[in-house]
XYZ file of C-alpha atoms in Angstrom:
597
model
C -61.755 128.234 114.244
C -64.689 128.797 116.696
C -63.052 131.032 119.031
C -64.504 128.738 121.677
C -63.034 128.478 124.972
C -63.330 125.360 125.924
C -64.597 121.922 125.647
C -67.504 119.886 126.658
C -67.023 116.184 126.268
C -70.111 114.166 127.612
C -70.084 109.987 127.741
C -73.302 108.115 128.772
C -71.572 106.349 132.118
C -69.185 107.260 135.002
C -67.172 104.733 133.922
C -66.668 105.883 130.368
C -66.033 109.355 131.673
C -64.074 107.804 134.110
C -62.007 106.040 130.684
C -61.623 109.218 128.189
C -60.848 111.903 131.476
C -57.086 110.779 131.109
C -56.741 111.053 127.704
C -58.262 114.604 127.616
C -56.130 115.333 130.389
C -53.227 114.722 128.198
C -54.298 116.272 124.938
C -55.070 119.086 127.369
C -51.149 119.528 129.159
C -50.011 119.601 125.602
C -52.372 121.943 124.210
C -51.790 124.037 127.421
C -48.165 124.076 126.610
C -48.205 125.492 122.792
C -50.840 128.319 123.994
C -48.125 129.114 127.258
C -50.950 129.931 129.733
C -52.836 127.160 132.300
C -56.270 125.655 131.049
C -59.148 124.920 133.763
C -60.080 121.163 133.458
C -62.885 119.173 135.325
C -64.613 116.065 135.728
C -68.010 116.170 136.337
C -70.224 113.274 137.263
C -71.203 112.105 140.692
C -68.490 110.329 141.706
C -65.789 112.050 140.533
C -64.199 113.128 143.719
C -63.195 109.321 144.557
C -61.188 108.911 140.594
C -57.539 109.253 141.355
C -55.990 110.264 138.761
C -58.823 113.464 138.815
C -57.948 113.884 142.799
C -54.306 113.836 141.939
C -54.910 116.510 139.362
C -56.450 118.712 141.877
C -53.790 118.086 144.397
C -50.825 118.540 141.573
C -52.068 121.505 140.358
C -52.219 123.463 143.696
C -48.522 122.545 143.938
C -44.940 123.783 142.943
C -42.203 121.291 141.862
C -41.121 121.341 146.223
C -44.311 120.714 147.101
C -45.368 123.850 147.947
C -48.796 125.889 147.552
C -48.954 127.350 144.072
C -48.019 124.619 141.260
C -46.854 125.317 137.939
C -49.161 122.367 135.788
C -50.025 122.853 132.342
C -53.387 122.458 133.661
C -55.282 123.927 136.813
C -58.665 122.119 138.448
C -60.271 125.347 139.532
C -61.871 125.638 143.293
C -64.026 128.211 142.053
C -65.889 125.712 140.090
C -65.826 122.922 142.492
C -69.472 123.553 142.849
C -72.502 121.780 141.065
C -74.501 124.494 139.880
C -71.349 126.199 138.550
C -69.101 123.285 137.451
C -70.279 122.943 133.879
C -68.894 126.623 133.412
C -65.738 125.699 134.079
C -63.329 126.174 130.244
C -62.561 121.959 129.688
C -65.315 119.595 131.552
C -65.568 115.831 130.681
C -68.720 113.953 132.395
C -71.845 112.158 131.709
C -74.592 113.402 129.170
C -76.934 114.198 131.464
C -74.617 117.133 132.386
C -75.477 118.230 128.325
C -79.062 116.749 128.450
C -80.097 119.078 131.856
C -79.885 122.094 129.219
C -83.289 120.868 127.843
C -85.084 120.344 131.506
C -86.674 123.179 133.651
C -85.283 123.746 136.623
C -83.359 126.701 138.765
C -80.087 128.003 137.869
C -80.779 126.466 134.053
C -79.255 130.012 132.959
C -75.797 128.698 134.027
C -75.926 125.544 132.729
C -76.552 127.527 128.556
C -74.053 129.860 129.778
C -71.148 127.265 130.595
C -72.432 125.100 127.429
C -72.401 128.343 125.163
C -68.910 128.743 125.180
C -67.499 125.270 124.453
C -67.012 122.353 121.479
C -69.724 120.015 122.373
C -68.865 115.940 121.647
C -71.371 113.210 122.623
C -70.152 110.159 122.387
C -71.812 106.628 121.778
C -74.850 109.110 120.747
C -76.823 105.510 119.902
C -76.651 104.594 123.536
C -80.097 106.885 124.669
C -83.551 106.016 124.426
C -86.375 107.886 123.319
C -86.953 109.452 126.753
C -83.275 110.574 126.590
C -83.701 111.654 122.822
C -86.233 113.998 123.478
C -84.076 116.395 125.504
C -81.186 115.819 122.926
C -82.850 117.158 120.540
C -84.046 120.184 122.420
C -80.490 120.831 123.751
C -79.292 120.672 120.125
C -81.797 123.232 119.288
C -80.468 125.408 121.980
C -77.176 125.093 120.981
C -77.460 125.593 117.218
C -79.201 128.915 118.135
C -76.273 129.410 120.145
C -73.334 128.468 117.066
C -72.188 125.732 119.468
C -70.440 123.240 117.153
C -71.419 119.726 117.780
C -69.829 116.803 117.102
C -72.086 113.103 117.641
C -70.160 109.759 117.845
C -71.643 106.860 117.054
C -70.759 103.616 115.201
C -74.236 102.555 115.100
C -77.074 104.919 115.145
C -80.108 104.284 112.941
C -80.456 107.105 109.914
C -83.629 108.340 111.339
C -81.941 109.252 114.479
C -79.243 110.832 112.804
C -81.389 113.019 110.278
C -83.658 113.745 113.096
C -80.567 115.593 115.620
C -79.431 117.373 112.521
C -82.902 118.954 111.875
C -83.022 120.114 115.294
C -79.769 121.371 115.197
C -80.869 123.543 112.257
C -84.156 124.263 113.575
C -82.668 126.239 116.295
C -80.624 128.288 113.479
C -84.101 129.337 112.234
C -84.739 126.531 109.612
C -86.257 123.203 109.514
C -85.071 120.670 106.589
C -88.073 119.148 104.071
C -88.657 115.831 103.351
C -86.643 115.581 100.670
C -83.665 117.065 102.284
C -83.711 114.696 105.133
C -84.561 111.830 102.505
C -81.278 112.784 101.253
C -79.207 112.374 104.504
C -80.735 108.933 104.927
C -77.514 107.197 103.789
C -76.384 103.591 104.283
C -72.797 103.872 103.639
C -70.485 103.411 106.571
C -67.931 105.319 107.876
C -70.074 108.357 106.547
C -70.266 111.990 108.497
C -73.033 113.980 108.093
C -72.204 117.554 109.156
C -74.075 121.163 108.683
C -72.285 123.813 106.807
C -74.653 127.238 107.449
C -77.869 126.407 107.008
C -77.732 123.433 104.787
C -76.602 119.316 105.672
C -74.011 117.401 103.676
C -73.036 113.964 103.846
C -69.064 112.629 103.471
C -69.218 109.152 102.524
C -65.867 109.285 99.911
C -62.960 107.479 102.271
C -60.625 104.966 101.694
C -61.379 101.355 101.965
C -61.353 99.665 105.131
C -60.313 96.000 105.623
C -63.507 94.088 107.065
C -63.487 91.792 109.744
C -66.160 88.852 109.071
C -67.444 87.210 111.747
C -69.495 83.901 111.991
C -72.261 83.828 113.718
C -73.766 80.324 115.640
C -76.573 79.718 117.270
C -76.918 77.937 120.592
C -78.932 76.879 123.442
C -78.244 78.229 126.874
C -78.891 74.977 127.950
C -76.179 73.959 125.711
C -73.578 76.269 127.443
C -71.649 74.084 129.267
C -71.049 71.583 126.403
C -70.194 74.616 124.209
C -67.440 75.495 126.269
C -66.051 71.952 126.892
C -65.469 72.380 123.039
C -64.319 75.924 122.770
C -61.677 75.911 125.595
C -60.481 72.166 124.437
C -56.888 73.713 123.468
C -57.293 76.887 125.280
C -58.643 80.514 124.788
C -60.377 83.369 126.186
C -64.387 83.301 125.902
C -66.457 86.031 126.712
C -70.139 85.799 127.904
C -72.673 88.610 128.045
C -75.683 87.730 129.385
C -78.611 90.245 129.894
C -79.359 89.953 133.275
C -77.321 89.811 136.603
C -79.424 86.530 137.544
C -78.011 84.632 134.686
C -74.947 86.206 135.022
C -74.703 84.607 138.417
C -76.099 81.242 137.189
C -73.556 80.792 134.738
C -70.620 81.666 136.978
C -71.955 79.028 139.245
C -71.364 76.268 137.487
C -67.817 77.770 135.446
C -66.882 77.554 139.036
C -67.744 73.950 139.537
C -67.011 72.851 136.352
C -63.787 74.986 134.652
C -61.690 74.631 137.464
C -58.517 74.719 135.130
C -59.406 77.923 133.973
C -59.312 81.069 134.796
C -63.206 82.432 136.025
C -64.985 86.120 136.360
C -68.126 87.359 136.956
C -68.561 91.306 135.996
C -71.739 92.736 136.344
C -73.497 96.103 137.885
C -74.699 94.865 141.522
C -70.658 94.681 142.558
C -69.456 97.005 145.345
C -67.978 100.083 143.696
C -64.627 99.288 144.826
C -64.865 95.227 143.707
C -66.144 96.424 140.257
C -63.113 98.924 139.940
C -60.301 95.807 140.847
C -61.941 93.181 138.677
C -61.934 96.306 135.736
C -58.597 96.488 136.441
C -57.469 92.464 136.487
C -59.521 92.258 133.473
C -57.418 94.795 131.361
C -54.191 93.193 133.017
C -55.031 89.957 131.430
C -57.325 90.926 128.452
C -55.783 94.540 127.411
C -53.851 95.028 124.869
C -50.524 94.440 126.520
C -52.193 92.561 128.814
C -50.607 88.932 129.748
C -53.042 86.518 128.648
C -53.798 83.703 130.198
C -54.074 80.285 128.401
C -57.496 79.560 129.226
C -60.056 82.424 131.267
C -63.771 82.981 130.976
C -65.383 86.174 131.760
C -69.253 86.357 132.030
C -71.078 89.996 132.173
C -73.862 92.062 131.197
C -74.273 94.681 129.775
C -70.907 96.953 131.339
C -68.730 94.775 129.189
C -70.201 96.442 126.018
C -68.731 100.007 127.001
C -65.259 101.230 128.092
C -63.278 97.837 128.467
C -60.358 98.003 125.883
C -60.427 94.157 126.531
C -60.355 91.300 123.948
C -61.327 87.908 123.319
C -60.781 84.793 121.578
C -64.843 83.912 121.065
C -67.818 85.329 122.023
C -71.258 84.001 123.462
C -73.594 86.494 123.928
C -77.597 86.530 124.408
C -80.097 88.141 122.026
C -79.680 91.591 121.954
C -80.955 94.679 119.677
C -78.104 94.487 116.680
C -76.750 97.710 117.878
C -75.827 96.191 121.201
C -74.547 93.025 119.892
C -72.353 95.077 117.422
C -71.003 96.785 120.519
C -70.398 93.515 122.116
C -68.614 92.145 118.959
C -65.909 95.564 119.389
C -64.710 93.006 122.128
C -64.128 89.632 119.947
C -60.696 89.853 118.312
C -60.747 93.558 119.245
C -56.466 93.519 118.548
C -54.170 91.788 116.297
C -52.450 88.762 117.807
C -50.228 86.172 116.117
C -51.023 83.639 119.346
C -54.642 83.143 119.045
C -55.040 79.187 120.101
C -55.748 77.818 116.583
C -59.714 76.720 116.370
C -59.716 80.793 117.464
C -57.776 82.029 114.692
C -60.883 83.319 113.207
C -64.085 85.660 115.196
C -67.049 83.780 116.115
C -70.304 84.682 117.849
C -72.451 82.423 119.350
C -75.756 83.820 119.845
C -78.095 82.343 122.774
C -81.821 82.207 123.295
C -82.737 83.386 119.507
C -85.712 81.948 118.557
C -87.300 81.323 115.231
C -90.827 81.002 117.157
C -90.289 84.460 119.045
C -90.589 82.651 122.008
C -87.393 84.790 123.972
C -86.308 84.243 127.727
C -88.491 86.275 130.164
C -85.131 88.487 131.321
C -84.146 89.406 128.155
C -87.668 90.037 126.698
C -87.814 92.409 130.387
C -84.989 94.346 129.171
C -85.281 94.840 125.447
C -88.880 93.922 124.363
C -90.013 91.026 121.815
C -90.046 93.261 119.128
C -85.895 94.443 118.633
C -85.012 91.086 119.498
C -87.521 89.556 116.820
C -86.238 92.059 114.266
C -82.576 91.264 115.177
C -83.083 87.900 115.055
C -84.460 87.677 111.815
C -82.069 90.041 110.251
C -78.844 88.616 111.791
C -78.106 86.072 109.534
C -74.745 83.741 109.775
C -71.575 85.980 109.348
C -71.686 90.014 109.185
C -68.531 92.193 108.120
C -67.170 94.524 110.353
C -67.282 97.649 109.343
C -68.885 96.964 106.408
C -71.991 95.755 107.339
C -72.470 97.798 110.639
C -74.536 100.408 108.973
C -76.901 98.567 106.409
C -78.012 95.945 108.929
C -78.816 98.313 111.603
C -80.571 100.518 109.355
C -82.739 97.483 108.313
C -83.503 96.781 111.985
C -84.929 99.987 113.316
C -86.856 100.684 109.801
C -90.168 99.928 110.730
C -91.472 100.163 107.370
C -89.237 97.310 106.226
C -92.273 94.518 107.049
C -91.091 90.514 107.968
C -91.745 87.486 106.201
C -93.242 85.583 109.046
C -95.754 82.363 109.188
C -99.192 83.245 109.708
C -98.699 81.899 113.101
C -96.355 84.440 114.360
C -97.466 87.556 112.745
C -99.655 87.817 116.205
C -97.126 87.712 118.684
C -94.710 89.315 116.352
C -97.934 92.797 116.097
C -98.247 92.584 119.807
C -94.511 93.060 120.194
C -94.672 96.116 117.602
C -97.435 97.442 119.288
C -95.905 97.154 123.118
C -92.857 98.418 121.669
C -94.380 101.385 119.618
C -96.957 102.177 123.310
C -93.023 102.403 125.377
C -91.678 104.688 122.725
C -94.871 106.962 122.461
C -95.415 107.159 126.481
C -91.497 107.582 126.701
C -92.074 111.103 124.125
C -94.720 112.411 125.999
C -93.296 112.084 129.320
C -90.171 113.948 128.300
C -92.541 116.440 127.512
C -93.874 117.403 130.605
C -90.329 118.502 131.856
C -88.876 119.770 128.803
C -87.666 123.332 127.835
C -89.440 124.697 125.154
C -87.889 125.713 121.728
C -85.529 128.867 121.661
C -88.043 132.296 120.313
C -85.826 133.161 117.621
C -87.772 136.149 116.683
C -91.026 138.329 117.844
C -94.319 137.326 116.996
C -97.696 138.314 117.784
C -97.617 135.654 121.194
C -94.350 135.281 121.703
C -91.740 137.446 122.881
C -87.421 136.764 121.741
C -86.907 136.760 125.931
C -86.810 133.944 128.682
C -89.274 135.366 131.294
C -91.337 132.464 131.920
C -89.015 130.146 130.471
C -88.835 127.585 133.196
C -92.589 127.723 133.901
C -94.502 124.306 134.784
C -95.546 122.349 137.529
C -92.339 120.250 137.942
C -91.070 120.472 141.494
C -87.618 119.822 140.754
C -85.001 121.609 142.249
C -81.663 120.153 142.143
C -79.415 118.572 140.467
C -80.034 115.133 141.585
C -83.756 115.941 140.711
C -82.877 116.480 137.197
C -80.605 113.442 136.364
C -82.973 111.451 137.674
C -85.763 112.915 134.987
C -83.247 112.604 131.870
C -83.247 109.193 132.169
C -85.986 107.449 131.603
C -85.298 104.698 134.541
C -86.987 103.231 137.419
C -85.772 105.022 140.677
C -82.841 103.533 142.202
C -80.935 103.101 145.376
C -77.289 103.295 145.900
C -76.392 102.661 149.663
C -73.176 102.246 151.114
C -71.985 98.648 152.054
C -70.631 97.836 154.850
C -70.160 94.597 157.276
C -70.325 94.431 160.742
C -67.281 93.284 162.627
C -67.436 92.956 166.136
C -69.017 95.837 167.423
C -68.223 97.708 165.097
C -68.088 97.736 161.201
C -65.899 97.451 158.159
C -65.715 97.533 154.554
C -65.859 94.478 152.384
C -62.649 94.364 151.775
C -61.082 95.600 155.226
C -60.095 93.365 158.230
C -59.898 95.841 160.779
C -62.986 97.789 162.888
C -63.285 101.033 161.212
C -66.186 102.985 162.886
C -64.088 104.911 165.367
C -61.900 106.674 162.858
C -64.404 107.883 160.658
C -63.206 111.708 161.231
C -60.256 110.380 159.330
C -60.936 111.904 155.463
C -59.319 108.691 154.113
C -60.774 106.292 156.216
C -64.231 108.327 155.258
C -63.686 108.606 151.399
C -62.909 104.945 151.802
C -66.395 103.838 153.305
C -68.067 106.661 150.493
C -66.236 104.374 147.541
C -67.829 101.096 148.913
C -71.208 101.921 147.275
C -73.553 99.529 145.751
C -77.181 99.815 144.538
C -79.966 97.921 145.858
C -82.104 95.858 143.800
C -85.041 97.509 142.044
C -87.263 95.283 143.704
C -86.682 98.049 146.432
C -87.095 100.965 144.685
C -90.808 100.086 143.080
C -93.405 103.231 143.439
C -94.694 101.013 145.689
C -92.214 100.234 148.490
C -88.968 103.326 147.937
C -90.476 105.188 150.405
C -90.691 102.267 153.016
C -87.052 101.377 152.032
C -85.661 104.537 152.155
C -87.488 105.355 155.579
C -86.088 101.912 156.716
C -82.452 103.383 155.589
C -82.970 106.251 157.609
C -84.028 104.961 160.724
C -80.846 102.992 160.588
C -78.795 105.919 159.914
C -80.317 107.548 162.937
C -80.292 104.517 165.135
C -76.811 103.679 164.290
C -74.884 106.320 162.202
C -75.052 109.711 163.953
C -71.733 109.884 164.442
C -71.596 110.034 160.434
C -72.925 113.835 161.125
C -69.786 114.846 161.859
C -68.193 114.062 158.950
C -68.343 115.976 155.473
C -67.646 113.146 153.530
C -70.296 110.903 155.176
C -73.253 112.916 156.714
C -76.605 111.529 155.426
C -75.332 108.641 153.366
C -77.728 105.728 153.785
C -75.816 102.504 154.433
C -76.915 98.636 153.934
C -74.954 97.041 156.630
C -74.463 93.337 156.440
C -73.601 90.669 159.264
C -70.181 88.970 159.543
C -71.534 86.174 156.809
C -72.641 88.487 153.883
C -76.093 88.505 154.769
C -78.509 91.511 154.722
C -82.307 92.473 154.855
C -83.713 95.283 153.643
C -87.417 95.563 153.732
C -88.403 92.177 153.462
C -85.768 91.158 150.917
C -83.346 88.910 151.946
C -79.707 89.715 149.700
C -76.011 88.224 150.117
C -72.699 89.851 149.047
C -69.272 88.508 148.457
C -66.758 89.362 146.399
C -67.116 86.447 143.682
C -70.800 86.965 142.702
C -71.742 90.224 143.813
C -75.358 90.962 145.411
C -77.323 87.650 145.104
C -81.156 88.543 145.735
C -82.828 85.621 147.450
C -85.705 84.390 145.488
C -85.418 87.163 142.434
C -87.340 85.553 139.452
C -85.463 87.578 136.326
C -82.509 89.715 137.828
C -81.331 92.867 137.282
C -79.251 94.359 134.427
């Protein structure tokens, strides 16, 4: 309808690119074969050269049906575009957001970047998933592309009406118009499933469909202290729990003593500070037991963080989850009786979520408050309640969670701690806003003034030194600085991956045995990467590198990758922190207070 040529569908992780890439892959060969001509598809993210089934693509489409150079696929993977200033101009590209988000920061070569993004369909999905940082250069880049006629499409299941009012009015902004009060007022609707979509100049919202069936789900409260009494009575009979903790320190904890303890059942830990290629196998065993065909097991327990909320088609019998903001825990509760099943042990025949470490005294564990803040988990907490309806209450009680203007009932005693939250929380969003600032584009000139000129000289000008790619993603996210290292372990003389048995570091100018050690990545603590001590890390990966790894300079795949190698045991040290691996519990940080997420 368009007269688009392609497609630009942007997820907020790896891994969920990583999910959806096959699926557009397919809608893709089909779509290739009712047009009768061969559609350029990519996957763009940083790790995209080690996913298979994208590396398989490439290989299948430079083939014939013998083999042979020059393939007849529905699809083709370009070379052309095989490059990163170039690869978002490719016709079909599926990757992370910051691929769509880099259209709001200066920096070189931003010219291609609106000229691949011009021509495509633009879908963002799990839109509710970025922070205000992240926000900030959404909206720009939806500026830029309604002055473009880009059609955007926003998928979200949870996003606060604010949010939602707010990307349409920038989206119409860049047509030349900016909605009043009372228009947006008028957008600010509670009903769920609703779609709220610009026709012209003007913003409509759907919310006529037919009924859905809810889901309710009970909601309990419990003491993590409780936890292992909890599940003596939730597995008594059999079932699959799920655990989502916020942090990879209580993550570990708790998989400590399943392991002692629920030795009849079926135990894993999933969490972020696995080895790329460990995370990727217990993924997989995870959807062989817990998918939808999977072959469940009569009794398992799976503790994670936060990557269980995203991308896992996986299901359980019962939940326990920590505190979270109510948009989180609604994503964790898509994975509590996610699929229909007639052989649900009986005490399970009906969802419940246990929810640890609320507290009617706003008194919250130390990780969790780390993560989220006092202030979403007080609001959650005192809007949660003891059941909610799925789908029906999705909208309302987020809505009633991120209105600030909606005041609590509180005791005298706790309106203090409960302002200081507010105020902590309100500081993080303000100094998040104006930092997005300083790297920002400006708004599209959509017509001469007096000042300004309808041209882009200047466009990019600021005092941001950034110059790359990698430079950008890592100012679209509002996160600490991090580390990712490739892990390795020493075996004689030599060295190994994790999961090899055999001395590897004589074959290394062997492109499998090289894209092999480039999978086993991992990334280091952020105790590491403080703006205090990343330089003295990093300079302490380097002088390993050089010490150790020159070899690696003769290799493509490998040349300049800093590695954490660990003895025969597991063990590691890495400028004054002492860390473990193995394949159970991941990175264990010796004498970390809160963990990671």
């Amino acid at each position: 309808k368009s007269g688009r040529s392609g497609l630009f569908f942007g997820l907020p992780t790896q891994a969920t690119s990583n999910g959806i890439f096959p699926r557009i892959a397919l809608w893709l060969e089909g779509l290739s074969r009712d047009m009768g001509e061969k559609r350029s598809l990519r996957l763009v993210h940083g790790k995209a050269f080690l996913n298979d089934f994208y590396t398989g693509l490439i290989k299948a489409s430079n083939m014939d049906e013998d083999g042979e150079e020059g393939g007849r696929e529905s699809f083709v993977v370009n070379q052309w575009f095989s490059g990163k200033k170039v690869a978002i101009m490719d016709d079909f590209v599926v990757g992370t957001v910051d691929q769509l988000l880099m259209m709001a920061l200066k920096q070189k070569h931003l010219a291609l970047r609106h000229l691949g993004l011009s021509k495509k369909v633009v879908v963002i999905d799990e839109v509710h998933a970025y922070d205000a940082y992240m926000d900030q250069y959404l909206n720009m880049a939806l500026e830029w592309l309604g002055a473009y006629n880009v059609p955007v499409i926003l998928l979200s299941a949870t996003l606060p009406k604010k949010s939602r009012a707010d990307f349409i009015d920038h989206y119409l902004m860049g047509k030349g118009r900016r909605m009043g009060r009372d228009e947006k007022n008028k957008l600010m609707a509670d009903d769920y499933p609703l779609i709220t979509y610009t026709d012209g100049n003007e913003a409509f919202n759907v919310k006529d469909f037919e009924p859905i069936k809810d889901k309710t789900v009970e909601i309990k409260y419990a003491d993590s202290k409780e936890l292992s009494e909890l599940l003596d009575k939730l597995l008594d009979g059999g079932g699959n729990v799920g655990i989502i903790v916020n942090t990879v320190k209580k993550a570990q904890s708790i998989a400590g003593l399943l392991t002692e303890k629920f030795t009849d059942a079926h135990a894993m830990l999933l969490h972020s500070s696995f080895i790329a290629t460990d995370r990727v196998k217990k993924e997989e065993r995870l959807m062989e037991c817990l998918g939808k065909t999977g072959n469940r097991p009569e009794k398992m327990i799976v503790v994670g963080t936060q990557v269980i909320e995203q991308s896992l088609d996986i299901d359980f019998d019962v939940m326990i989850s920590d505190i979270a903001p109510v948009d989180l825990l609604i994503q964790r509760l898509g994975r509590l009786h996610r699929h229909e099943r007639d052989n649900r042990p009986d005490k399970h025949k009906k969802p419940v979520l246990y929810v640890l470490g609320n507290s009617e005294s706003l008194d919250f564990e130390e990780g969790s408050k780390a993560v989220y803040g006092g202030y979403l988990l007080s609001r959650t907490g005192y809007f949660l309640g003891d059941s909610i309806k799925l789908p029906g209450d999705i909208s309302g009680l987020v809505q009633r969670v991120y209105d600030d203007k909606l005041v609590l009932d509180l005791p005298e005693e706790l309106r203090g701690k409960y302002e200081e939250y507010k105020a902590k929380y309100e500081s993080l969003i303000k100094n998040k806003k104006d930092r997005a600032g300083t790297y920002r584009l400006d708004s599209p000139i959509l017509k001469k003034g007096i000042v300004k000129q309808p041209n882009l000289i200047g466009w990019l000008n600021n005092n941001s030194k950034i110059t790359n790619e990698e430079g950008g993603n890592s100012q679209v996210r509002d996160t600490q600085d991090t580390i990712e290292v490739v892990a390795l372990k020493r075996i004689g003389d030599g060295y190994t991956t994790f999961d090899g048995k055999t001395d590897i570091s004589k074959h290394i100018e062997n492109g499998n045995t090289a894209k092999k050690i480039l999978s086993s990545t991992i990334k280091l603590p952020n105790m590491l990467s403080k703006c205090y001590n990343i330089d003295k890390t990093i300079k302490e990966l380097e002088d390993f590198y050089i010490n150790n790894l020159r070899k690696w300079d003769d290799s493509v795949w490998l040349k300049g990758s800093l590695c954490a190698m660990f003895d025969e045991e597991g063990r590691c040290s890495i400028n004054g922190v002492d860390m473990e691996y193995n394949e159970k519990y991941g990175l264990i940080v010796k004498g970390d207070k809160d963990g990671q997420v």
